[in-house]
Amino acid sequence: MVLGYVVAVLGTLVATLVRFQLNDLFGEEVPLITYFAAVVLAAWVAGLTPGLLTTVLSSFAALYFFMTPTNSFQFEDLTGVIELGFFLFSGTLISIFCETLHRAQQRVARQNHQLSIEIRERENAENAERVQRNQLRITLSSIGDAVIVSDCDGRVVSLNPVAEQLTGWPNDAAQHQPLDVVFNIVDEETLQPVENPAIRAIELGTVEGLARRKLLITRQGSKIPIDESVAPIRDETNAINGCVLVFRDVSRRRVAEQKLKRSEQELADCFDNANIGMHWVGFDGTILRVNRFELEMLGYSIDEFVGRCITEFHVDQNRIADLMEKLKAGETVRDYSSQLRARDGSIKDVLINSTAKWEDGKFVHSRCFTVDVTDQKRASKDQALLASIIESSDDAFITKTLDGKITSWNEGAERLFGYQASEVIGRSVMIIVPHDRENEETEIHQRLRQGERIPLFETIRIAKSGAMIDVSLTISPIFDGAGQIIGASTAARDDRARKRAEAIILRNERRLRLLIDALHVVVIYIDRRKRYRFFNDTLIQWFGLDSSEVIGKTVEEVIGTKAFEQIRDKIERALAGENVHFEAEVPYRLGGSRAVEVRYIPDVQPDGSVEGFIGLIEDITERIKTEQALRQADRRKDEFLATLSHELRNPLAPIRHALELIKLSEANPQIVLESRSIMERQLGQMVRLIDDLLDLSRISRGKLQLRLESVDLASVIETAVEAARPLTEQMHQVLDIRLPQVPIQVVADPIRLAQVFSNLLNNASKFGGPESVIRLVAEQGDESFSVIVQDSGIGIPADKLGSIFEMFSQVDQSQERVQTGLGIGLTLAKRIIEMHGGTITVQSEGINLGSEFRVQIPLGSDSPIHPSDDSSNQTECLEMLRVMIVDDYEDNAKCIALLLQLQGHETSVANDGLKAIELAAEFKPDLILLDLGLPGLNGFEVCRKIRQQPWGQAITIAAVTGWGQDSDRKDSSEAGFNAHLVKPVDQSLLKSLLVEVAAKKAGSPSQILNV
C-alpha cells in the first residue's frame, strides 16, 4: 500500500515536470494531457486507491500550474470546470478498470497455482504406486508363508522362496505348470485327492480356505500337513485374471495340538473325579463348568446347572456379588462362607476357596472349590441370615403357603405395595393381585405344587392406594427337610422406572425418526456388507421406493450395477474410515434428474473398526440454479456498468462542444442560443438518468411514496409527450396521440404517471427506428383506464418477453444501436404502475415486428389524496431578499449568486463553515443556501451553531447537497434545516422557495417546502 502511494506521488510529480517541458508546445491548451499517463501508470501498478489518489493530485497540480489563471486554484470560465470534471471522471473509470484487471489476473494466478498443485499431487501418487509395487515384490519374497501366484487358466506364474522349499519345485521349473501338479494336495485322513481351492476361487471369484485337514505331496513324494487360503486376483475392471495361494507347514502345530489334547483330557479326568465340589464362573456370572461331585452335592444335572447364572444358586446375592468383586480385583479367596440352593430346595452352607484365571489382563473365569458345611450350621442361624438378606433387599420378598397365605413380608414389599407387614401376614396373597390377573395366580400355584420354579416374568400387581404397579416376579418353591413343598418364595421388583425409561427411549427414538423424516435430505445407513439398514421418508419421496425394496438389499441391487460402479470406490473409502464428499446426478421419481451433494460419514467404533457409514444426500439443484442466476446477474451488472459509463459520457461530449462554440461565437447570439439549448437538453438527460436510478432504489427499499390526486389523464399524457418530444424530433418520428372525447379523471400521482408514459415513449422512440410512427392510445373502461404505446421497430424475441421488465434487461445489445439505455426504464415503470394497483404488459410478434406496451390502472384508489398546489410555481418573488450562498465549490456559489442578483436579490458568498457563521452574523440574511459538505465545519454543524444564536432562529436555511434519499432529508430536518434541495438545484423549486421566504418575511402564513 505504501508503494502505491509513492507511485501516485512520483507519477504526479513526473507528469507535472513533463508538462512544464511541453509548455512551449501547448501553452495553456490541453493542461491535463500528461496526467492521463500518470493515472494509468499508478492504477496499473498499484490498483484502485493509488489511481484515485493520482487523479486527485493531478487535478490540483494542473489547476494550479497550467489552467487559466495559473498559480491559483480558480477557474477562468466554465470550460476549465468541465475539463477538470471530465479528467476526474475519466481517472476514476481508469482506476476501476485497472483494479478489475488486477483482480482478474489474481484469479488466473490462483487457478494456475491450484493446477500446478494438482499436477504435483498426481506425480506423487504415481511415484507412491511404483514404490508400493516394489514393496509388494520385496514383501512376497520375505514373507514367512508360502505364496503361489497363478493365472486365470490355473497355471503357475510364480513361487516365493518358501513355496519353493515346501513344494520342492524351483520357481523356473514350476512356471507354466498346472497348479494341481505343483500344489498336489490330498485328504489327511483318507489320502484321497481333493478339489484344489485355487480352481474354485478362479471359477467362483470367492476367497477359499480349508474345509478339512489336507496334506501337500511334495515333488519328492513326502507329505506335509498344511493350512492354506486362496483369493482371486481382479483387475481394475473387476475381472478375474488369476489367484494368490498362501499356505504354511503346520507339522509342529499338529504335534502341539495332540499334546494339548492329551493334557486337557488328563485335566478333565482330574476335574470330574475330584472328591470336592468344583466349578468355573465367567465374568458375567454364567457357570461355565462344574464337576460331578458338586452336581451330586446340589442335586442338579449338568444341563440344569451349566449355562445358568451363579446368582440363581446363591441364597445371599450380596455374598456372591462380593465374592465376584474380590476375584475381579485379583484377590485369592479362602474359606469364604456362603449358601447354595440345592435342586430339592434345601440350602447348603458352603465354604468357597477360589482364584481367577487371567489372560492378557482380562478376567476369563473363576476357579471355585466348594466344601459343604451344612451340617455345621444350625437351622436358626440359617433362617436369621436369610431374613437379614431379604430385609436388606430393595426388592419385595414375600413368602406364602401353598394355599396362598402370606407368611413373611419384607421392607421392600412395604415400600412397593404400601402395606405394613402386620396388615398382610396371614391374609391371602390375592390382596395384591388385580381381578383380571387372578387366573394367572391360580396357574402359578399349580406349577408350584409340582415343584416347578417360576423364572422371571413381568406382570401387574395392585398397591394399597389402588395404583397398578408393573413388577417382575421370580417365584421358587420352598421345601422342608424331608423335601416336601411347604410354600413359595416370591421376589418382586418394581419395573415402573425401567418402563418409564424404556418409554422415554422409545419416545426419543420416535422424535428422532420424525426429525430425520422431516429433513429435506436423504439419510441412509449402509453396513459393512454394503446393505441398506436404514433410510428416511425423503428417499421414498425422491425415488418412490419402499422398505421392501431397500432394507437388507445391497447398494448394487437397489441402484443397479452401472450406477453402483460409479460410486464403488467412494463406498469402499467410507468403509475404510474416510469421510467422503462428492456431487452427482441422480434420477428423480417424477422424471428427469436432480443434482445432489453426497456425504458419507463412517461409523467408527471405539476399537477403530468401521461398522458401516451414514449417507447424507442433499438436493442442490436449486442452489446450482441460484448460483447460475447470480452469475447471470453479475454479468448483467457488468453490462449495466459499461452502459452507464457510455450513457454518462454521451451527454458530456455535446456539452463540451457547446462550450467551445460559446467561446468561439460570443458575437453570434443564434449559435450561443443553440449551444445553450444543447447543454440544457444534455444536462436534463443526465439528471433524468440519475433520477431514474434514485427512484428505482427508493422503490426497491420501499421508500418511494405516491402523492395521489384527482387529475385529468390528458394533462398527464401531455406532460409525458413533452418530455419525450426532444428524442422523437431527433429521430424524425411521428407521435400519434389518440385520447377519448370525454376527459378521463383518474386518481394517481401525476408526476410518477407522466414519468411512466415518458419512459414508454422514450423506449418506443429508441427502438422504433428513424421516421417511424409511435402511437399512444388512451381508453376508459368501467373501473379502470388503459394506455397503449405501440411502435413498429425492432420488436422483442419471444424468449425475452418474460424478462423485459427485469432490472438492466437489454433486448438489443448490438453495438450498432446507439439508443440503448440502462435497462431500468421499464423496470421503474412496472414498479410505479404496481404501486398504483395496476399492471403493465408487453406484446410483440417477433423480430422487426414492433412491440406494444399496455398499462391498465384502476380509476379510483383508497389511498389518501394529496391535492396539488402549483400556485407557488406560478408566482414570482417580487420582494428583494438577502440571500447568502455557502458552498466550497466557488464556481457553483458564484453562478447561483449571479442568478439571484439578476432576479433583484442581494447576495453574499462564503466558501467554508467558519466564514459562513461570521458572514451570517454580519449580513443577517433572509435565506441561507447551505452546502452540507464543507471544509472545517460541515453544513450540519454550521446550521446548529446559527440556530443557537438569537439572530439565527428566524433565518430560513435550506440544505443544498447531492444526496436526496429520505434518510438524508430526515437528517437535515433534525439538524434544523427548513428545506432540502438536491443538486443540481431545479430553478422552479428555488423560485418556489424564494416565494415562501418572502411570504414568511411579510408575515403571511407559509410553509417552507421540503423539496
mmCIF file of C-alpha atoms in Angstrom, residues 732-977:
data_model
loop_
_atom_site.group_PDB
_atom_site.id
_atom_site.type_symbol
_atom_site.label_atom_id
_atom_site.label_comp_id
_atom_site.label_asym_id
_atom_site.label_seq_id
_atom_site.Cartn_x
_atom_site.Cartn_y
_atom_site.Cartn_z
ATOM 1 C CA HIS A 732 -37.710 12.421 -37.010
ATOM 2 C CA GLN A 733 -40.540 10.295 -35.670
ATOM 3 C CA VAL A 734 -44.282 10.984 -35.715
ATOM 4 C CA LEU A 735 -46.257 10.876 -32.450
ATOM 5 C CA ASP A 736 -49.835 9.703 -32.969
ATOM 6 C CA ILE A 737 -51.708 10.561 -29.741
ATOM 7 C CA ARG A 738 -55.313 9.292 -29.513
ATOM 8 C CA LEU A 739 -57.357 10.377 -26.491
ATOM 9 C CA PRO A 740 -61.094 9.796 -25.890
ATOM 10 C CA GLN A 741 -63.508 12.695 -26.484
ATOM 11 C CA VAL A 742 -64.637 12.620 -22.855
ATOM 12 C CA PRO A 743 -61.911 13.553 -20.302
ATOM 13 C CA ILE A 744 -60.706 10.680 -18.129
ATOM 14 C CA GLN A 745 -60.456 11.731 -14.478
ATOM 15 C CA VAL A 746 -58.124 9.417 -12.547
ATOM 16 C CA VAL A 747 -56.703 9.243 -9.025
ATOM 17 C CA ALA A 748 -52.923 8.958 -9.383
ATOM 18 C CA ASP A 749 -49.578 10.624 -8.799
ATOM 19 C CA PRO A 750 -49.394 12.781 -11.934
ATOM 20 C CA ILE A 751 -45.613 13.211 -11.812
ATOM 21 C CA ARG A 752 -44.900 9.494 -11.466
ATOM 22 C CA LEU A 753 -47.556 8.532 -14.012
ATOM 23 C CA ALA A 754 -46.122 11.003 -16.531
ATOM 24 C CA GLN A 755 -42.712 9.504 -15.802
ATOM 25 C CA VAL A 756 -44.075 6.048 -16.756
ATOM 26 C CA PHE A 757 -45.595 7.216 -20.044
ATOM 27 C CA SER A 758 -42.466 9.237 -20.827
ATOM 28 C CA ASN A 759 -40.313 6.125 -20.291
ATOM 29 C CA LEU A 760 -42.585 4.073 -22.565
ATOM 30 C CA LEU A 761 -42.482 6.760 -25.278
ATOM 31 C CA ASN A 762 -38.686 7.068 -24.966
ATOM 32 C CA ASN A 763 -38.398 3.282 -25.195
ATOM 33 C CA ALA A 764 -40.582 3.256 -28.326
ATOM 34 C CA SER A 765 -38.511 6.075 -29.805
ATOM 35 C CA LYS A 766 -35.189 4.366 -29.123
ATOM 36 C CA PHE A 767 -36.212 1.069 -30.679
ATOM 37 C CA GLY A 768 -38.798 2.300 -33.192
ATOM 38 C CA GLY A 769 -36.321 3.413 -35.808
ATOM 39 C CA PRO A 770 -35.933 6.783 -37.603
ATOM 40 C CA GLU A 771 -39.010 8.347 -39.272
ATOM 41 C CA SER A 772 -41.315 5.734 -37.743
ATOM 42 C CA VAL A 773 -44.741 6.271 -36.183
ATOM 43 C CA ILE A 774 -45.262 5.928 -32.437
ATOM 44 C CA ARG A 775 -48.870 5.557 -31.362
ATOM 45 C CA LEU A 776 -50.267 6.274 -27.873
ATOM 46 C CA VAL A 777 -53.924 5.307 -27.296
ATOM 47 C CA ALA A 778 -55.901 6.007 -24.083
ATOM 48 C CA GLU A 779 -59.094 4.063 -23.326
ATOM 49 C CA GLN A 780 -61.529 4.137 -20.413
ATOM 50 C CA GLY A 781 -63.297 1.068 -19.011
ATOM 51 C CA ASP A 782 -65.906 0.659 -16.277
ATOM 52 C CA GLU A 783 -63.458 0.513 -13.376
ATOM 53 C CA SER A 784 -60.067 1.175 -14.980
ATOM 54 C CA PHE A 785 -58.348 3.001 -17.809
ATOM 55 C CA SER A 786 -55.723 1.734 -20.270
ATOM 56 C CA VAL A 787 -52.881 3.455 -22.098
ATOM 57 C CA ILE A 788 -51.308 1.618 -25.039
ATOM 58 C CA VAL A 789 -47.945 2.593 -26.567
ATOM 59 C CA GLN A 790 -47.131 0.981 -29.925
ATOM 60 C CA ASP A 791 -44.078 1.151 -32.183
ATOM 61 C CA SER A 792 -43.055 -0.565 -35.414
ATOM 62 C CA GLY A 793 -39.414 -1.075 -34.502
ATOM 63 C CA ILE A 794 -37.102 -3.990 -33.798
ATOM 64 C CA GLY A 795 -39.653 -5.929 -31.741
ATOM 65 C CA ILE A 796 -38.956 -8.339 -28.887
ATOM 66 C CA PRO A 797 -37.992 -12.027 -29.285
ATOM 67 C CA ALA A 798 -40.400 -14.484 -27.657
ATOM 68 C CA ASP A 799 -37.731 -15.706 -25.212
ATOM 69 C CA LYS A 800 -37.199 -12.125 -23.969
ATOM 70 C CA LEU A 801 -40.839 -11.218 -23.279
ATOM 71 C CA GLY A 802 -40.712 -12.801 -19.808
ATOM 72 C CA SER A 803 -37.637 -10.810 -18.708
ATOM 73 C CA ILE A 804 -38.205 -7.447 -20.424
ATOM 74 C CA PHE A 805 -39.219 -5.774 -17.127
ATOM 75 C CA GLU A 806 -36.265 -7.150 -15.142
ATOM 76 C CA MET A 807 -33.535 -4.851 -13.883
ATOM 77 C CA PHE A 808 -30.874 -3.990 -16.515
ATOM 78 C CA SER A 809 -32.638 -6.115 -19.132
ATOM 79 C CA GLN A 810 -31.487 -5.326 -22.693
ATOM 80 C CA VAL A 811 -33.179 -6.824 -25.754
ATOM 81 C CA ASP A 812 -30.797 -5.486 -28.404
ATOM 82 C CA GLN A 813 -27.168 -5.407 -27.256
ATOM 83 C CA SER A 814 -25.557 -4.895 -30.652
ATOM 84 C CA GLN A 815 -23.018 -2.096 -30.877
ATOM 85 C CA GLU A 816 -24.720 -0.658 -33.973
ATOM 86 C CA ARG A 817 -27.618 0.721 -31.902
ATOM 87 C CA VAL A 818 -26.735 3.876 -30.045
ATOM 88 C CA GLN A 819 -30.095 4.366 -28.271
ATOM 89 C CA THR A 820 -29.747 1.558 -25.752
ATOM 90 C CA GLY A 821 -30.246 2.992 -22.273
ATOM 91 C CA LEU A 822 -29.511 1.360 -18.943
ATOM 92 C CA GLY A 823 -32.298 -1.174 -18.957
ATOM 93 C CA ILE A 824 -34.048 0.335 -15.918
ATOM 94 C CA GLY A 825 -36.797 2.431 -17.545
ATOM 95 C CA LEU A 826 -39.228 -0.452 -17.987
ATOM 96 C CA THR A 827 -38.404 -1.830 -14.519
ATOM 97 C CA LEU A 828 -39.136 1.586 -12.993
ATOM 98 C CA ALA A 829 -42.363 1.896 -14.998
ATOM 99 C CA LYS A 830 -43.562 -1.543 -13.850
ATOM 100 C CA ARG A 831 -42.860 -0.787 -10.174
ATOM 101 C CA ILE A 832 -44.681 2.587 -10.311
ATOM 102 C CA ILE A 833 -47.713 1.083 -12.088
ATOM 103 C CA GLU A 834 -47.880 -1.709 -9.496
ATOM 104 C CA MET A 835 -47.764 0.920 -6.723
ATOM 105 C CA HIS A 836 -50.887 2.407 -8.361
ATOM 106 C CA GLY A 837 -52.547 -1.014 -8.176
ATOM 107 C CA GLY A 838 -52.288 -1.539 -11.927
ATOM 108 C CA THR A 839 -50.488 -3.784 -14.383
ATOM 109 C CA ILE A 840 -48.202 -3.319 -17.375
ATOM 110 C CA THR A 841 -47.852 -5.967 -20.094
ATOM 111 C CA VAL A 842 -45.967 -6.270 -23.367
ATOM 112 C CA GLN A 843 -46.737 -7.995 -26.673
ATOM 113 C CA SER A 844 -44.593 -8.483 -29.774
ATOM 114 C CA GLU A 845 -44.940 -10.657 -32.836
ATOM 115 C CA GLY A 846 -41.176 -11.074 -33.009
ATOM 116 C CA ILE A 847 -38.035 -9.527 -34.504
ATOM 117 C CA ASN A 848 -38.650 -6.326 -36.572
ATOM 118 C CA LEU A 849 -42.401 -6.573 -35.990
ATOM 119 C CA GLY A 850 -42.690 -3.838 -33.357
ATOM 120 C CA SER A 851 -43.960 -4.023 -29.803
ATOM 121 C CA GLU A 852 -46.975 -2.931 -27.772
ATOM 122 C CA PHE A 853 -46.985 -1.949 -24.079
ATOM 123 C CA ARG A 854 -50.348 -1.820 -22.279
ATOM 124 C CA VAL A 855 -50.803 -0.019 -18.936
ATOM 125 C CA GLN A 856 -54.020 -0.655 -17.002
ATOM 126 C CA ILE A 857 -54.796 1.199 -13.735
ATOM 127 C CA PRO A 858 -57.983 1.389 -11.604
ATOM 128 C CA LEU A 859 -59.804 4.720 -11.877
ATOM 129 C CA GLY A 860 -60.219 5.135 -8.083
ATOM 130 C CA SER A 861 -57.985 4.491 -5.075
ATOM 131 C CA ASP A 862 -58.393 4.032 -1.335
ATOM 132 C CA SER A 863 -55.084 5.800 -0.686
ATOM 133 C CA PRO A 864 -55.104 9.347 0.727
ATOM 134 C CA ILE A 865 -55.189 12.062 -1.947
ATOM 135 C CA HIS A 866 -52.742 14.951 -1.748
ATOM 136 C CA PRO A 867 -54.175 17.908 -3.651
ATOM 137 C CA SER A 868 -51.678 19.651 -5.829
ATOM 138 C CA ASP A 869 -50.805 23.231 -5.275
ATOM 139 C CA ASP A 870 -48.934 24.714 -8.169
ATOM 140 C CA SER A 871 -49.522 28.329 -7.142
ATOM 141 C CA SER A 872 -46.039 28.646 -5.742
ATOM 142 C CA ASN A 873 -44.562 27.570 -9.043
ATOM 143 C CA GLN A 874 -46.626 30.129 -10.924
ATOM 144 C CA THR A 875 -45.754 33.081 -8.677
ATOM 145 C CA GLU A 876 -42.671 35.232 -8.997
ATOM 146 C CA CYS A 877 -40.971 36.591 -5.903
ATOM 147 C CA LEU A 878 -41.386 40.363 -6.242
ATOM 148 C CA GLU A 879 -39.750 41.356 -2.926
ATOM 149 C CA MET A 880 -35.975 41.745 -2.670
ATOM 150 C CA LEU A 881 -34.390 39.200 -0.289
ATOM 151 C CA ARG A 882 -30.967 38.950 1.340
ATOM 152 C CA VAL A 883 -29.591 35.547 0.332
ATOM 153 C CA MET A 884 -26.295 34.007 1.489
ATOM 154 C CA ILE A 885 -24.772 31.157 -0.552
ATOM 155 C CA VAL A 886 -22.356 28.828 1.280
ATOM 156 C CA ASP A 887 -20.502 26.367 -0.968
ATOM 157 C CA ASP A 888 -16.834 25.337 -1.126
ATOM 158 C CA TYR A 889 -17.275 24.895 -4.880
ATOM 159 C CA GLU A 890 -16.664 28.541 -5.720
ATOM 160 C CA ASP A 891 -17.913 28.419 -9.312
ATOM 161 C CA ASN A 892 -21.216 26.935 -8.231
ATOM 162 C CA ALA A 893 -21.641 29.538 -5.484
ATOM 163 C CA LYS A 894 -20.769 32.319 -7.899
ATOM 164 C CA CYS A 895 -23.286 31.103 -10.527
ATOM 165 C CA ILE A 896 -26.153 30.908 -8.013
ATOM 166 C CA ALA A 897 -25.274 34.373 -6.684
ATOM 167 C CA LEU A 898 -25.319 35.854 -10.178
ATOM 168 C CA LEU A 899 -28.695 34.224 -10.943
ATOM 169 C CA LEU A 900 -30.209 35.649 -7.751
ATOM 170 C CA GLN A 901 -28.732 39.104 -8.414
ATOM 171 C CA LEU A 902 -30.296 39.121 -11.884
ATOM 172 C CA GLN A 903 -33.654 38.472 -10.151
ATOM 173 C CA GLY A 904 -33.097 41.535 -7.933
ATOM 174 C CA HIS A 905 -31.879 39.909 -4.733
ATOM 175 C CA GLU A 906 -28.864 40.913 -2.595
ATOM 176 C CA THR A 907 -26.341 38.095 -2.164
ATOM 177 C CA SER A 908 -23.187 37.214 -0.255
ATOM 178 C CA VAL A 909 -20.921 34.173 -0.648
ATOM 179 C CA ALA A 910 -18.898 32.069 1.830
ATOM 180 C CA ASN A 911 -16.715 29.091 0.935
ATOM 181 C CA ASP A 912 -16.219 27.374 4.315
ATOM 182 C CA GLY A 913 -18.134 26.788 7.532
ATOM 183 C CA LEU A 914 -16.370 29.215 9.883
ATOM 184 C CA LYS A 915 -16.562 32.080 7.411
ATOM 185 C CA ALA A 916 -20.261 31.283 6.870
ATOM 186 C CA ILE A 917 -21.048 31.773 10.581
ATOM 187 C CA GLU A 918 -19.132 35.081 10.702
ATOM 188 C CA LEU A 919 -20.746 36.367 7.490
ATOM 189 C CA ALA A 920 -24.256 35.330 8.615
ATOM 190 C CA ALA A 921 -23.882 37.306 11.868
ATOM 191 C CA GLU A 922 -22.843 40.360 9.858
ATOM 192 C CA PHE A 923 -25.064 40.009 6.745
ATOM 193 C CA LYS A 924 -28.278 38.888 8.544
ATOM 194 C CA PRO A 925 -29.698 37.029 5.513
ATOM 195 C CA ASP A 926 -33.334 36.102 4.971
ATOM 196 C CA LEU A 927 -32.293 32.824 3.320
ATOM 197 C CA ILE A 928 -29.132 30.702 3.517
ATOM 198 C CA LEU A 929 -28.410 28.158 0.764
ATOM 199 C CA LEU A 930 -26.005 25.950 2.750
ATOM 200 C CA ASP A 931 -23.903 23.159 1.216
ATOM 201 C CA LEU A 932 -23.525 20.161 3.574
ATOM 202 C CA GLY A 933 -20.036 19.044 2.519
ATOM 203 C CA LEU A 934 -17.905 21.976 3.719
ATOM 204 C CA PRO A 935 -14.255 22.004 4.877
ATOM 205 C CA GLY A 936 -13.702 22.663 8.560
ATOM 206 C CA LEU A 937 -17.248 22.704 9.868
ATOM 207 C CA ASN A 938 -19.734 20.753 7.766
ATOM 208 C CA GLY A 939 -23.184 22.079 6.883
ATOM 209 C CA PHE A 940 -24.940 20.314 9.771
ATOM 210 C CA GLU A 941 -22.610 21.911 12.349
ATOM 211 C CA VAL A 942 -22.940 25.337 10.715
ATOM 212 C CA CYS A 943 -26.745 25.110 10.840
ATOM 213 C CA ARG A 944 -26.760 24.080 14.501
ATOM 214 C CA LYS A 945 -24.413 26.931 15.512
ATOM 215 C CA ILE A 946 -26.506 29.516 13.632
ATOM 216 C CA ARG A 947 -29.696 28.209 15.263
ATOM 217 C CA GLN A 948 -28.061 28.663 18.684
ATOM 218 C CA GLN A 949 -27.774 32.421 18.071
ATOM 219 C CA PRO A 950 -30.767 34.692 18.777
ATOM 220 C CA TRP A 951 -30.457 36.319 15.338
ATOM 221 C CA GLY A 952 -30.275 32.912 13.599
ATOM 222 C CA GLN A 953 -33.505 31.331 14.807
ATOM 223 C CA ALA A 954 -35.771 33.105 12.281
ATOM 224 C CA ILE A 955 -33.489 32.649 9.248
ATOM 225 C CA THR A 956 -34.691 30.185 6.613
ATOM 226 C CA ILE A 957 -31.869 27.697 5.988
ATOM 227 C CA ALA A 958 -32.019 25.315 3.012
ATOM 228 C CA ALA A 959 -29.634 22.355 2.676
ATOM 229 C CA VAL A 960 -28.041 22.081 -0.780
ATOM 230 C CA THR A 961 -26.473 18.657 -1.452
ATOM 231 C CA GLY A 962 -26.114 15.840 -3.938
ATOM 232 C CA TRP A 963 -27.765 13.417 -1.505
ATOM 233 C CA GLY A 964 -31.551 13.168 -1.864
ATOM 234 C CA GLN A 965 -32.641 9.991 -0.077
ATOM 235 C CA ASP A 966 -35.387 10.079 2.566
ATOM 236 C CA SER A 967 -32.810 9.387 5.279
ATOM 237 C CA ASP A 968 -30.768 12.404 4.072
ATOM 238 C CA ARG A 969 -33.843 14.645 4.254
ATOM 239 C CA LYS A 970 -34.585 13.368 7.746
ATOM 240 C CA ASP A 971 -31.017 14.119 8.909
ATOM 241 C CA SER A 972 -31.162 17.686 7.559
ATOM 242 C CA SER A 973 -34.557 18.305 9.161
ATOM 243 C CA GLU A 974 -33.301 17.097 12.547
ATOM 244 C CA ALA A 975 -30.259 19.404 12.231
ATOM 245 C CA GLY A 976 -32.548 22.473 11.887
ATOM 246 C CA PHE A 977 -32.843 22.974 8.118
#
